[in-house]
Amino acid sequence: MNATVLPTTIPEYLEQLRRSLAGADPALVQDALYDAEEYLRSELAENPGKSEAEVIAAVAGSYGAPDEVADIYRDTEVKVQSALRTPPSRPAAPNRSWAARFFGVIAEPRTYASLFYMLLALATGIFYFTWVVTGVSLSAGLAVLIIGIPFLILYFGSIRVLSLVEGRLVEVMLGERMPRRPLYSERGKPLLERIKELFTDPRIWATQLYFLLMLPLGIAYFTVVVTLLALSLSFLVAPVLVWFGVGDAGVWIDGVQIADWSTWQLPLLFVAGGLLLFATLHLARGIGYLHGQLAKHMLVKSAQVA
Amino acid sequence: MTPVPIDVLDSHLRKFQKELSAGTVSLALLAVLGTAAEPMYGYQIAKRLEQEGEGVLSGKQSALYPVLRNLEGGGLLDSFVEPSVAGPPRRYYRITEAGREALTGWSAAWRATRDSVDAVLGDTK
């Protein structure tokens, strides 16, 4: 196979083009072949005196040789398509009915990311809290010794790294744009200057505060999500189990049944479970948004004040 | 100082032209179809642009076909197919209302860009 030899007939040209486009989207290949054939045949019709080979040789300069054309299609398709595509926004909120907005939450990936972040917050919260408390008390304790100084610097450096890590988590799961690089200002300065900056940067203090806050927040998020999800799912499932004769629905405290759901209450319970589930999803989104803002202000914004 | 090799300069130029043409081809196509009295097919559009000089296409006329299709996909053009005497049926394009509106906005953006680039370039030779 030698693609560099210029084809002499239109079918040969198209065959070469097809080969150069191997692996591309079949729809794109079809379009490219159609366009090339239209162009070549039109060119041929415009120049009745010339042979097919001559026309193709002339066209190679203006239209392009098959592999050039293939490249152009591959490039342009991607570039222009992404430039022309309307931004993937949610359907404009005012146009959507109240119900569509309320129930639509179940189809949005962001909802589940927020839910997962809230569950994960327990683990990350405990970790951050431990890290900061250990770091601060060890730094304070060791400060009187000579090894206290490098330890302190190391600890403050680790806060910066953790802040970036938390930023990644927040950006991926909550959709809030967070920094992807450390602060630029510390480059090219003498070491002592950079160390001094480490301690005078208000962001580093805000970050530690944020990490301490993550423990109570993480516990709260985790509890809220688990409780609400368990409650709404059991509301949804209990009536179904009763209808299938598998279970019995009621409220028990210490093995004593204090309430029994009668038959007409079961559908209500089911509906309430559904509503609660959607409300929980909305709550997760809301909390996700608020937490994103909190993270942004404590991990990023304070740096601008400095 | 050693002179920059000619082929390096050439590849820089080609890259620059490619980047330039990404947006300007769309604008030029809309403009051609916006002023055309009747629907045109790909080859005619290519020839029309060829008359105006090489600037827009920077050489390869095949580059405008994918752009035509994308403009159609974006609702700025619409097209229909008619049999032709020579060869396969031809796809004719014409501009839509949305296309005309886009053309107005794009031309304004283009003029603003051109003016500011000209101003920055000054009298660079």
PDB file of N, CA, C and O in Angstrom, chain B residues 62-111:
ATOM      1  N   SER B  62     -10.909  21.382   0.667  1.00  0.00           N
ATOM      2  CA  SER B  62     -11.654  20.337   1.374  1.00  0.00           C
ATOM      3  C   SER B  62     -11.987  20.768   2.788  1.00  0.00           C
ATOM      4  O   SER B  62     -12.921  20.251   3.399  1.00  0.00           O
ATOM      5  N   ALA B  63     -11.225  21.766   3.302  1.00  0.00           N
ATOM      6  CA  ALA B  63     -11.445  22.198   4.685  1.00  0.00           C
ATOM      7  C   ALA B  63     -12.822  22.809   4.883  1.00  0.00           C
ATOM      8  O   ALA B  63     -13.325  22.856   5.991  1.00  0.00           O
ATOM      9  N   LEU B  64     -13.430  23.291   3.780  1.00  0.00           N
ATOM     10  CA  LEU B  64     -14.704  23.970   4.009  1.00  0.00           C
ATOM     11  C   LEU B  64     -15.876  23.007   4.093  1.00  0.00           C
ATOM     12  O   LEU B  64     -16.916  23.348   4.660  1.00  0.00           O
ATOM     13  N   TYR B  65     -15.707  21.800   3.580  1.00  0.00           N
ATOM     14  CA  TYR B  65     -16.839  20.865   3.618  1.00  0.00           C
ATOM     15  C   TYR B  65     -17.252  20.471   5.039  1.00  0.00           C
ATOM     16  O   TYR B  65     -18.443  20.541   5.370  1.00  0.00           O
ATOM     17  N   PRO B  66     -16.312  20.059   5.866  1.00  0.00           N
ATOM     18  CA  PRO B  66     -16.744  19.740   7.248  1.00  0.00           C
ATOM     19  C   PRO B  66     -17.372  20.936   7.946  1.00  0.00           C
ATOM     20  O   PRO B  66     -18.296  20.779   8.729  1.00  0.00           O
ATOM     21  N   VAL B  67     -16.873  22.138   7.616  1.00  0.00           N
ATOM     22  CA  VAL B  67     -17.431  23.329   8.250  1.00  0.00           C
ATOM     23  C   VAL B  67     -18.868  23.549   7.780  1.00  0.00           C
ATOM     24  O   VAL B  67     -19.759  23.876   8.572  1.00  0.00           O
ATOM     25  N   LEU B  68     -19.088  23.341   6.484  1.00  0.00           N
ATOM     26  CA  LEU B  68     -20.456  23.451   5.950  1.00  0.00           C
ATOM     27  C   LEU B  68     -21.404  22.532   6.716  1.00  0.00           C
ATOM     28  O   LEU B  68     -22.496  22.922   7.114  1.00  0.00           O
ATOM     29  N   ARG B  69     -20.946  21.294   6.905  1.00  0.00           N
ATOM     30  CA  ARG B  69     -21.815  20.322   7.590  1.00  0.00           C
ATOM     31  C   ARG B  69     -22.073  20.730   9.027  1.00  0.00           C
ATOM     32  O   ARG B  69     -23.172  20.557   9.544  1.00  0.00           O
ATOM     33  N   ASN B  70     -21.040  21.269   9.660  1.00  0.00           N
ATOM     34  CA  ASN B  70     -21.228  21.673  11.049  1.00  0.00           C
ATOM     35  C   ASN B  70     -22.141  22.878  11.168  1.00  0.00           C
ATOM     36  O   ASN B  70     -22.935  22.968  12.098  1.00  0.00           O
ATOM     37  N   LEU B  71     -22.019  23.797  10.208  1.00  0.00           N
ATOM     38  CA  LEU B  71     -22.919  24.956  10.228  1.00  0.00           C
ATOM     39  C   LEU B  71     -24.349  24.489  10.036  1.00  0.00           C
ATOM     40  O   LEU B  71     -25.281  24.993  10.669  1.00  0.00           O
ATOM     41  N   GLU B  72     -24.503  23.489   9.178  1.00  0.00           N
ATOM     42  CA  GLU B  72     -25.847  22.962   8.968  1.00  0.00           C
ATOM     43  C   GLU B  72     -26.344  22.306  10.255  1.00  0.00           C
ATOM     44  O   GLU B  72     -27.488  22.496  10.656  1.00  0.00           O
ATOM     45  N   GLY B  73     -25.455  21.546  10.887  1.00  0.00           N
ATOM     46  CA  GLY B  73     -25.820  20.891  12.148  1.00  0.00           C
ATOM     47  C   GLY B  73     -26.223  21.909  13.202  1.00  0.00           C
ATOM     48  O   GLY B  73     -27.094  21.648  14.027  1.00  0.00           O
ATOM     49  N   GLY B  74     -25.608  23.094  13.162  1.00  0.00           N
ATOM     50  CA  GLY B  74     -25.919  24.133  14.129  1.00  0.00           C
ATOM     51  C   GLY B  74     -27.140  24.952  13.751  1.00  0.00           C
ATOM     52  O   GLY B  74     -27.491  25.898  14.443  1.00  0.00           O
ATOM     53  N   GLY B  75     -27.768  24.611  12.618  1.00  0.00           N
ATOM     54  CA  GLY B  75     -29.000  25.286  12.228  1.00  0.00           C
ATOM     55  C   GLY B  75     -28.765  26.627  11.541  1.00  0.00           C
ATOM     56  O   GLY B  75     -29.693  27.383  11.316  1.00  0.00           O
ATOM     57  N   LEU B  76     -27.499  26.927  11.194  1.00  0.00           N
ATOM     58  CA  LEU B  76     -27.228  28.213  10.549  1.00  0.00           C
ATOM     59  C   LEU B  76     -27.403  28.114   9.036  1.00  0.00           C
ATOM     60  O   LEU B  76     -27.583  29.123   8.364  1.00  0.00           O
ATOM     61  N   LEU B  77     -27.317  26.905   8.530  1.00  0.00           N
ATOM     62  CA  LEU B  77     -27.550  26.673   7.107  1.00  0.00           C
ATOM     63  C   LEU B  77     -28.574  25.556   6.995  1.00  0.00           C
ATOM     64  O   LEU B  77     -28.717  24.753   7.909  1.00  0.00           O
ATOM     65  N   ASP B  78     -29.310  25.521   5.855  1.00  0.00           N
ATOM     66  CA  ASP B  78     -29.970  24.250   5.590  1.00  0.00           C
ATOM     67  C   ASP B  78     -29.677  23.810   4.179  1.00  0.00           C
ATOM     68  O   ASP B  78     -29.151  24.588   3.378  1.00  0.00           O
ATOM     69  N   SER B  79     -29.958  22.560   3.900  1.00  0.00           N
ATOM     70  CA  SER B  79     -29.469  22.011   2.635  1.00  0.00           C
ATOM     71  C   SER B  79     -30.488  21.064   2.057  1.00  0.00           C
ATOM     72  O   SER B  79     -31.362  20.548   2.754  1.00  0.00           O
ATOM     73  N   PHE B  80     -30.376  20.868   0.746  1.00  0.00           N
ATOM     74  CA  PHE B  80     -31.186  19.851   0.092  1.00  0.00           C
ATOM     75  C   PHE B  80     -30.350  19.243  -1.020  1.00  0.00           C
ATOM     76  O   PHE B  80     -29.377  19.847  -1.480  1.00  0.00           O
ATOM     77  N   VAL B  81     -30.755  18.059  -1.445  1.00  0.00           N
ATOM     78  CA  VAL B  81     -29.957  17.352  -2.445  1.00  0.00           C
ATOM     79  C   VAL B  81     -30.708  17.355  -3.762  1.00  0.00           C
ATOM     80  O   VAL B  81     -31.927  17.150  -3.789  1.00  0.00           O
ATOM     81  N   GLU B  82     -29.978  17.636  -4.853  1.00  0.00           N
ATOM     82  CA  GLU B  82     -30.602  17.565  -6.182  1.00  0.00           C
ATOM     83  C   GLU B  82     -29.701  16.771  -7.099  1.00  0.00           C
ATOM     84  O   GLU B  82     -28.480  16.862  -6.998  1.00  0.00           O
ATOM     85  N   PRO B  83     -30.333  15.993  -7.984  1.00  0.00           N
ATOM     86  CA  PRO B  83     -29.497  15.224  -8.917  1.00  0.00           C
ATOM     87  C   PRO B  83     -28.728  16.170  -9.834  1.00  0.00           C
ATOM     88  O   PRO B  83     -29.165  17.292 -10.101  1.00  0.00           O
ATOM     89  N   SER B  84     -27.566  15.770 -10.260  1.00  0.00           N
ATOM     90  CA  SER B  84     -26.803  16.611 -11.174  1.00  0.00           C
ATOM     91  C   SER B  84     -26.565  15.855 -12.467  1.00  0.00           C
ATOM     92  O   SER B  84     -26.692  14.636 -12.512  1.00  0.00           O
ATOM     93  N   VAL B  85     -26.237  16.621 -13.505  1.00  0.00           N
ATOM     94  CA  VAL B  85     -26.000  15.987 -14.799  1.00  0.00           C
ATOM     95  C   VAL B  85     -24.716  15.169 -14.734  1.00  0.00           C
ATOM     96  O   VAL B  85     -24.638  14.058 -15.228  1.00  0.00           O
ATOM     97  N   ALA B  86     -23.705  15.777 -14.109  1.00  0.00           N
ATOM     98  CA  ALA B  86     -22.415  15.092 -14.057  1.00  0.00           C
ATOM     99  C   ALA B  86     -22.214  14.503 -12.674  1.00  0.00           C
ATOM    100  O   ALA B  86     -22.129  15.237 -11.705  1.00  0.00           O
ATOM    101  N   GLY B  87     -22.160  13.201 -12.583  1.00  0.00           N
ATOM    102  CA  GLY B  87     -21.782  12.571 -11.331  1.00  0.00           C
ATOM    103  C   GLY B  87     -22.901  12.474 -10.301  1.00  0.00           C
ATOM    104  O   GLY B  87     -24.079  12.479 -10.635  1.00  0.00           O
ATOM    105  N   PRO B  88     -22.487  12.414  -9.034  1.00  0.00           N
ATOM    106  CA  PRO B  88     -23.434  12.142  -7.943  1.00  0.00           C
ATOM    107  C   PRO B  88     -24.326  13.350  -7.692  1.00  0.00           C
ATOM    108  O   PRO B  88     -24.011  14.447  -8.135  1.00  0.00           O
ATOM    109  N   PRO B  89     -25.438  13.139  -6.983  1.00  0.00           N
ATOM    110  CA  PRO B  89     -26.304  14.273  -6.642  1.00  0.00           C
ATOM    111  C   PRO B  89     -25.532  15.296  -5.834  1.00  0.00           C
ATOM    112  O   PRO B  89     -24.570  14.968  -5.154  1.00  0.00           O
ATOM    113  N   ARG B  90     -25.944  16.565  -5.943  1.00  0.00           N
ATOM    114  CA  ARG B  90     -25.238  17.630  -5.237  1.00  0.00           C
ATOM    115  C   ARG B  90     -26.052  18.106  -4.062  1.00  0.00           C
ATOM    116  O   ARG B  90     -27.267  18.189  -4.121  1.00  0.00           O
ATOM    117  N   ARG B  91     -25.332  18.450  -3.001  1.00  0.00           N
ATOM    118  CA  ARG B  91     -26.004  19.017  -1.832  1.00  0.00           C
ATOM    119  C   ARG B  91     -25.887  20.535  -1.902  1.00  0.00           C
ATOM    120  O   ARG B  91     -24.784  21.077  -1.929  1.00  0.00           O
ATOM    121  N   TYR B  92     -27.063  21.171  -1.981  1.00  0.00           N
ATOM    122  CA  TYR B  92     -27.107  22.642  -2.058  1.00  0.00           C
ATOM    123  C   TYR B  92     -27.346  23.222  -0.674  1.00  0.00           C
ATOM    124  O   TYR B  92     -28.124  22.673   0.099  1.00  0.00           O
ATOM    125  N   TYR B  93     -26.658  24.315  -0.400  1.00  0.00           N
ATOM    126  CA  TYR B  93     -26.810  24.952   0.914  1.00  0.00           C
ATOM    127  C   TYR B  93     -27.398  26.338   0.753  1.00  0.00           C
ATOM    128  O   TYR B  93     -27.125  27.033  -0.226  1.00  0.00           O
ATOM    129  N   ARG B  94     -28.224  26.733   1.733  1.00  0.00           N
ATOM    130  CA  ARG B  94     -28.630  28.135   1.808  1.00  0.00           C
ATOM    131  C   ARG B  94     -28.679  28.539   3.271  1.00  0.00           C
ATOM    132  O   ARG B  94     -28.786  27.691   4.156  1.00  0.00           O
ATOM    133  N   ILE B  95     -28.623  29.864   3.474  1.00  0.00           N
ATOM    134  CA  ILE B  95     -28.520  30.372   4.844  1.00  0.00           C
ATOM    135  C   ILE B  95     -29.910  30.416   5.476  1.00  0.00           C
ATOM    136  O   ILE B  95     -30.908  30.636   4.799  1.00  0.00           O
ATOM    137  N   THR B  96     -29.990  30.169   6.766  1.00  0.00           N
ATOM    138  CA  THR B  96     -31.265  30.239   7.478  1.00  0.00           C
ATOM    139  C   THR B  96     -31.385  31.583   8.192  1.00  0.00           C
ATOM    140  O   THR B  96     -30.443  32.372   8.195  1.00  0.00           O
ATOM    141  N   GLU B  97     -32.531  31.811   8.810  1.00  0.00           N
ATOM    142  CA  GLU B  97     -32.727  33.058   9.578  1.00  0.00           C
ATOM    143  C   GLU B  97     -31.692  33.140  10.704  1.00  0.00           C
ATOM    144  O   GLU B  97     -31.050  34.168  10.905  1.00  0.00           O
ATOM    145  N   ALA B  98     -31.559  32.022  11.419  1.00  0.00           N
ATOM    146  CA  ALA B  98     -30.574  31.977  12.509  1.00  0.00           C
ATOM    147  C   ALA B  98     -29.183  32.280  11.951  1.00  0.00           C
ATOM    148  O   ALA B  98     -28.375  32.970  12.577  1.00  0.00           O
ATOM    149  N   GLY B  99     -28.919  31.766  10.743  1.00  0.00           N
ATOM    150  CA  GLY B  99     -27.628  31.997  10.107  1.00  0.00           C
ATOM    151  C   GLY B  99     -27.405  33.478   9.837  1.00  0.00           C
ATOM    152  O   GLY B  99     -26.311  34.001  10.040  1.00  0.00           O
ATOM    153  N   ARG B 100     -28.464  34.141   9.383  1.00  0.00           N
ATOM    154  CA  ARG B 100     -28.323  35.588   9.113  1.00  0.00           C
ATOM    155  C   ARG B 100     -28.020  36.345  10.389  1.00  0.00           C
ATOM    156  O   ARG B 100     -27.184  37.248  10.403  1.00  0.00           O
ATOM    157  N   GLU B 101     -28.741  35.962  11.461  1.00  0.00           N
ATOM    158  CA  GLU B 101     -28.480  36.648  12.726  1.00  0.00           C
ATOM    159  C   GLU B 101     -27.042  36.407  13.186  1.00  0.00           C
ATOM    160  O   GLU B 101     -26.340  37.319  13.604  1.00  0.00           O
ATOM    161  N   ALA B 102     -26.616  35.134  13.061  1.00  0.00           N
ATOM    162  CA  ALA B 102     -25.249  34.799  13.455  1.00  0.00           C
ATOM    163  C   ALA B 102     -24.261  35.613  12.620  1.00  0.00           C
ATOM    164  O   ALA B 102     -23.277  36.145  13.143  1.00  0.00           O
ATOM    165  N   LEU B 103     -24.560  35.730  11.323  1.00  0.00           N
ATOM    166  CA  LEU B 103     -23.649  36.448  10.424  1.00  0.00           C
ATOM    167  C   LEU B 103     -23.475  37.897  10.887  1.00  0.00           C
ATOM    168  O   LEU B 103     -22.356  38.420  10.904  1.00  0.00           O
ATOM    169  N   THR B 104     -24.585  38.528  11.293  1.00  0.00           N
ATOM    170  CA  THR B 104     -24.503  39.916  11.766  1.00  0.00           C
ATOM    171  C   THR B 104     -23.566  40.009  12.976  1.00  0.00           C
ATOM    172  O   THR B 104     -22.656  40.842  13.003  1.00  0.00           O
ATOM    173  N   GLY B 105     -23.831  39.104  13.953  1.00  0.00           N
ATOM    174  CA  GLY B 105     -23.007  39.134  15.160  1.00  0.00           C
ATOM    175  C   GLY B 105     -21.551  38.836  14.863  1.00  0.00           C
ATOM    176  O   GLY B 105     -20.644  39.517  15.353  1.00  0.00           O
ATOM    177  N   TRP B 106     -21.334  37.827  14.023  1.00  0.00           N
ATOM    178  CA  TRP B 106     -19.961  37.411  13.725  1.00  0.00           C
ATOM    179  C   TRP B 106     -19.208  38.504  12.981  1.00  0.00           C
ATOM    180  O   TRP B 106     -18.020  38.723  13.217  1.00  0.00           O
ATOM    181  N   SER B 107     -19.916  39.192  12.038  1.00  0.00           N
ATOM    182  CA  SER B 107     -19.188  40.225  11.283  1.00  0.00           C
ATOM    183  C   SER B 107     -18.754  41.333  12.228  1.00  0.00           C
ATOM    184  O   SER B 107     -17.645  41.853  12.092  1.00  0.00           O
ATOM    185  N   ALA B 108     -19.636  41.680  13.173  1.00  0.00           N
ATOM    186  CA  ALA B 108     -19.260  42.733  14.120  1.00  0.00           C
ATOM    187  C   ALA B 108     -18.037  42.294  14.916  1.00  0.00           C
ATOM    188  O   ALA B 108     -17.077  43.058  15.076  1.00  0.00           O
ATOM    189  N   ALA B 109     -18.075  41.028  15.382  1.00  0.00           N
ATOM    190  CA  ALA B 109     -16.936  40.526  16.159  1.00  0.00           C
ATOM    191  C   ALA B 109     -15.678  40.531  15.311  1.00  0.00           C
ATOM    192  O   ALA B 109     -14.587  40.890  15.765  1.00  0.00           O
ATOM    193  N   TRP B 110     -15.842  40.126  14.038  1.00  0.00           N
ATOM    194  CA  TRP B 110     -14.684  40.089  13.143  1.00  0.00           C
ATOM    195  C   TRP B 110     -14.086  41.478  12.952  1.00  0.00           C
ATOM    196  O   TRP B 110     -12.874  41.673  13.033  1.00  0.00           O
ATOM    197  N   ARG B 111     -14.966  42.478  12.734  1.00  0.00           N
ATOM    198  CA  ARG B 111     -14.457  43.841  12.488  1.00  0.00           C
ATOM    199  C   ARG B 111     -13.720  44.348  13.710  1.00  0.00           C
ATOM    200  O   ARG B 111     -12.643  44.939  13.588  1.00  0.00           O
TER     201      ARG B 111
END
